[in-house]
XYZ file of C-alpha atoms in Angstrom:
299
model
C 0.059 -0.016 0.091
C 1.124 3.587 -0.785
C -1.414 5.508 0.729
C -2.748 4.871 4.292
C -5.529 7.316 5.475
C -8.129 7.149 8.313
C -11.431 7.781 6.394
C -13.471 5.272 5.102
C -15.439 7.741 2.727
C -12.578 8.987 1.343
C -10.932 5.463 0.809
C -14.279 4.733 -1.496
C -13.384 7.876 -3.517
C -9.712 6.692 -4.061
C -10.524 3.004 -4.696
C -8.408 3.143 -8.010
C -5.323 3.760 -5.745
C -2.962 1.346 -3.621
C -4.561 2.498 -0.467
C -5.527 1.122 2.831
C -7.468 2.351 5.924
C -5.923 3.134 9.317
C -8.308 4.897 11.862
C -6.571 4.230 15.065
C -8.918 1.448 16.228
C -7.388 -1.475 14.409
C -3.618 -2.590 14.732
C -1.237 -1.322 12.378
C 0.023 -3.399 9.332
C 2.980 -4.957 10.219
C 4.651 -4.327 6.642
C 4.709 -0.513 5.856
C 7.569 -0.497 3.691
C 5.562 0.876 0.778
C 3.771 3.713 2.576
C 4.501 6.924 0.958
C 1.427 9.109 2.525
C 0.340 8.528 5.804
C -2.508 10.739 7.144
C -2.450 10.190 10.736
C -6.055 9.195 12.504
C -7.994 11.974 14.081
C -9.023 12.054 17.897
C -7.038 12.269 21.071
C -3.470 13.248 20.730
C -1.690 10.093 21.212
C 2.424 9.584 20.279
C 1.350 5.907 19.090
C -0.412 7.022 16.153
C 2.848 9.060 15.306
C 5.379 6.100 16.222
C 4.711 4.180 12.700
C 6.353 6.904 10.671
C 9.767 5.708 12.042
C 8.645 2.236 10.191
C 7.874 3.617 6.800
C 11.219 3.958 4.783
C 9.490 5.372 1.812
C 7.410 7.758 3.478
C 7.408 11.158 1.671
C 4.007 12.891 3.248
C 2.674 12.895 6.579
C -0.877 14.761 6.688
C -2.785 15.694 9.724
C -6.483 16.621 9.379
C -5.716 18.575 12.896
C -4.973 22.407 12.450
C -2.377 21.880 15.227
C 0.981 19.985 14.407
C 2.983 20.897 17.542
C 2.526 17.029 18.447
C 3.810 15.573 15.562
C 6.855 17.447 15.087
C 9.236 15.397 17.362
C 8.579 12.291 15.023
C 9.439 13.840 11.306
C 12.815 12.801 9.832
C 14.288 15.030 7.894
C 13.107 15.434 3.926
C 9.481 14.469 5.070
C 6.288 16.874 4.193
C 3.848 17.828 7.038
C 0.518 19.103 5.809
C -2.020 20.202 8.194
C -5.893 20.352 8.075
C -6.125 24.053 7.399
C -9.670 24.563 6.896
C -11.101 21.383 8.291
C -12.010 22.944 11.812
C -12.738 26.600 10.819
C -16.495 26.528 11.126
C -16.651 24.442 14.220
C -13.865 25.724 16.278
C -15.145 29.412 15.440
C -18.750 28.148 16.579
C -16.905 27.226 20.108
C -15.033 30.216 20.252
C -18.091 32.551 19.925
C -20.143 29.822 22.330
C -17.895 30.195 24.786
C -17.539 33.877 24.728
C -21.280 34.512 24.975
C -21.434 31.967 27.556
C -18.901 33.433 29.623
C -20.082 37.140 29.194
C -23.650 36.729 29.690
C -22.994 34.307 32.587
C -24.495 31.232 31.328
C -22.547 28.994 33.796
C -24.118 30.616 36.634
C -27.365 30.243 35.525
C -27.001 26.668 34.731
C -25.520 25.867 38.297
C -28.417 28.000 39.838
C -30.846 26.087 37.693
C -29.468 22.875 39.081
C -30.270 24.175 42.259
C -33.647 25.151 41.651
C -32.526 28.750 42.248
C -34.140 31.609 39.986
C -30.719 33.807 39.853
C -31.473 36.697 37.678
C -28.723 39.542 37.187
C -27.148 41.743 34.949
C -23.979 40.527 32.772
C -21.595 42.617 30.396
C -22.890 40.814 27.094
C -21.387 41.081 23.643
C -22.520 44.105 22.006
C -20.193 47.218 21.855
C -17.077 44.835 23.211
C -13.859 45.156 21.956
C -12.545 41.794 20.577
C -8.737 41.136 20.195
C -8.335 37.962 17.881
C -4.407 36.689 18.507
C -3.651 34.238 15.617
C -5.434 35.449 12.509
C -5.062 32.539 10.208
C -7.999 30.714 8.822
C -9.564 29.955 12.123
C -9.149 33.492 13.371
C -10.966 34.870 10.211
C -13.754 32.747 10.591
C -14.211 33.476 13.910
C -14.436 37.205 12.963
C -17.152 36.214 10.509
C -19.064 34.812 13.011
C -18.795 37.954 15.452
C -19.577 40.613 12.711
C -23.535 40.228 13.730
C -22.720 40.850 17.465
C -21.769 44.431 16.770
C -18.294 44.407 18.339
C -15.338 46.014 17.429
C -12.424 43.523 16.014
C -8.544 43.980 16.123
C -6.389 41.397 14.830
C -2.851 39.979 15.577
C -0.660 37.761 13.424
C 2.821 36.522 13.357
C 3.522 39.441 10.627
C 1.680 42.480 9.730
C -0.591 43.013 6.825
C -3.487 45.310 5.884
C -5.993 44.941 8.738
C -3.570 43.127 10.806
C -1.204 44.118 13.570
C 2.108 42.240 14.314
C 2.185 40.233 17.318
C 5.109 42.250 18.242
C 2.566 45.476 18.915
C 0.357 43.205 21.001
C 1.246 44.944 24.223
C -0.129 48.256 23.132
C -3.628 46.697 22.056
C -4.062 44.289 25.292
C -5.277 47.319 27.536
C -8.128 47.823 25.195
C -9.588 44.641 24.777
C -12.790 43.484 26.425
C -12.257 39.938 24.773
C -9.091 38.070 24.082
C -9.320 35.389 21.421
C -6.352 32.549 21.088
C -6.568 31.127 17.688
C -2.564 30.800 17.378
C -0.735 27.573 16.555
C 1.352 26.454 19.238
C 4.958 27.190 18.135
C 8.244 27.867 19.986
C 7.419 31.629 19.311
C 3.993 31.093 20.888
C 4.575 28.724 23.674
C 3.719 30.606 26.868
C 3.034 33.501 25.028
C 0.053 34.299 27.560
C 2.357 34.788 30.472
C 2.287 36.962 33.657
C 3.017 40.222 31.991
C 0.465 39.336 29.029
C -2.219 38.745 31.607
C -1.309 42.088 33.599
C -1.631 44.022 30.372
C -5.393 42.846 30.029
C -8.008 45.366 31.094
C -9.805 44.546 34.336
C -12.770 42.132 33.670
C -11.555 41.304 30.741
C -12.098 37.793 29.333
C -9.617 35.348 27.920
C -10.849 32.672 25.303
C -8.694 30.147 24.033
C -9.271 27.727 21.361
C -5.782 27.381 20.306
C -3.396 25.125 22.546
C -3.019 25.021 26.250
C 0.609 25.485 25.965
C 0.017 29.033 24.390
C -1.082 30.187 28.124
C 0.877 29.959 31.516
C -1.495 28.031 33.615
C -0.187 29.214 37.046
C -0.300 33.096 35.802
C -3.950 32.498 34.849
C -4.630 31.121 38.130
C -3.436 33.822 39.826
C -5.531 36.241 37.948
C -8.640 34.262 37.982
C -8.202 33.801 41.792
C -7.541 37.371 42.241
C -11.055 38.077 40.432
C -9.445 40.343 37.831
C -9.975 38.316 34.756
C -12.209 35.727 33.274
C -11.384 32.906 31.272
C -13.026 30.265 28.751
C -10.984 27.365 27.730
C -11.363 24.605 25.340
C -7.848 23.655 25.798
C -5.529 23.396 28.844
C -1.894 22.772 29.973
C -1.949 19.867 31.057
C -4.667 18.261 29.104
C -6.784 16.201 29.955
C -6.978 18.446 32.877
C -6.370 16.260 36.100
C -9.614 16.013 38.190
C -7.856 17.849 41.052
C -6.098 20.614 38.942
C -7.121 23.972 40.616
C -8.337 25.265 37.449
C -11.566 23.499 38.010
C -12.257 25.196 41.099
C -11.077 28.826 39.952
C -13.637 31.367 40.111
C -14.708 32.971 36.749
C -13.615 30.101 34.509
C -15.551 28.014 31.892
C -14.051 24.760 30.468
C -14.561 22.708 27.549
C -12.793 19.469 27.301
C -11.000 20.270 23.677
C -13.996 19.850 21.581
C -13.532 22.785 19.371
C -13.452 20.570 16.014
C -15.854 17.945 17.296
C -19.031 18.699 15.460
C -20.820 17.081 12.514
C -18.823 19.704 10.217
C -15.743 17.362 10.692
C -16.237 14.347 8.585
C -17.220 15.987 5.039
C -14.291 18.707 5.450
C -11.710 15.898 6.357
C -12.989 13.628 3.437
C -12.395 16.609 0.928
C -9.044 17.457 2.131
C -7.872 13.984 2.086
C -9.131 13.322 -1.134
C -7.724 16.347 -2.627
C -4.317 15.763 -0.848
C -3.879 12.232 -1.957
C -4.894 13.329 -5.681
C -2.645 15.925 -5.795
C 0.260 13.583 -4.301
C -0.535 10.793 -6.698
C -0.470 13.492 -9.680
C 2.882 15.148 -8.673
C 0.957 18.164 -8.003
C 2.082 20.807 -4.725
C 0.166 19.790 -1.881
C -1.968 22.559 -0.061
C -1.137 23.343 3.757
C 2.062 22.281 3.931
C 3.835 23.363 7.063
C 7.171 21.529 7.117
C 8.987 20.452 3.975
C 11.966 20.678 1.782
């Protein structure tokens, strides 16, 4: 087999090729000598899904349907091409970013807890209309978040690694933070972004501001965030944490003003058709000798 992919519907569209299915639930084939294109199964980040790369001597392409790829980098050897799942999770992750923002700004967790106790706990909330939102990491997911926020009558600022029209460089973020009511993290985890949201970053955020993380847990210094939450100065809505999964006794669970979802940004019905389209397109490109899309590491 030359192609090893995790999506049965994609396989049905590629049945003219030497292709096999591996979705992570069945044993990996013993003989991987002929694999040239390996699409890593989607799901819980598990090093065991990357370890077979070392047993694929003819491997050329590693494809992931996740947007983040930091967990794969340690398993790559020189000369391999790594392509990510840019575009696959835009809709679902943007939905969750907006949902977390709305839930936190409208105090929905408080109302749910009160309802579970049979209490009618009416009260004011900050809401989202007229809020100043800073999107940190303005790639395809960041742009998808903005498209969904436009109807909420917010003022949006954008930050990315480098400047372009309408987008400020990350080097200027310090001057933007004090003016943001909501800071949404949608940046990949790289050596440059690891620990980006540290004590100084958080200290520059405005009193009462909300930090929303749909990026990677490692972008945020958990201890520094805990200090701000426990002081009651900031709020947070987190789909990703460091560590992950978050242990039952971790203090983030009991911190005030925090809403946590268990890394479900991409887990909607939108995933399967988008993953299928990406895999079919990438395999066809490779088979035809055409350049691949979404290359993040390569010669």
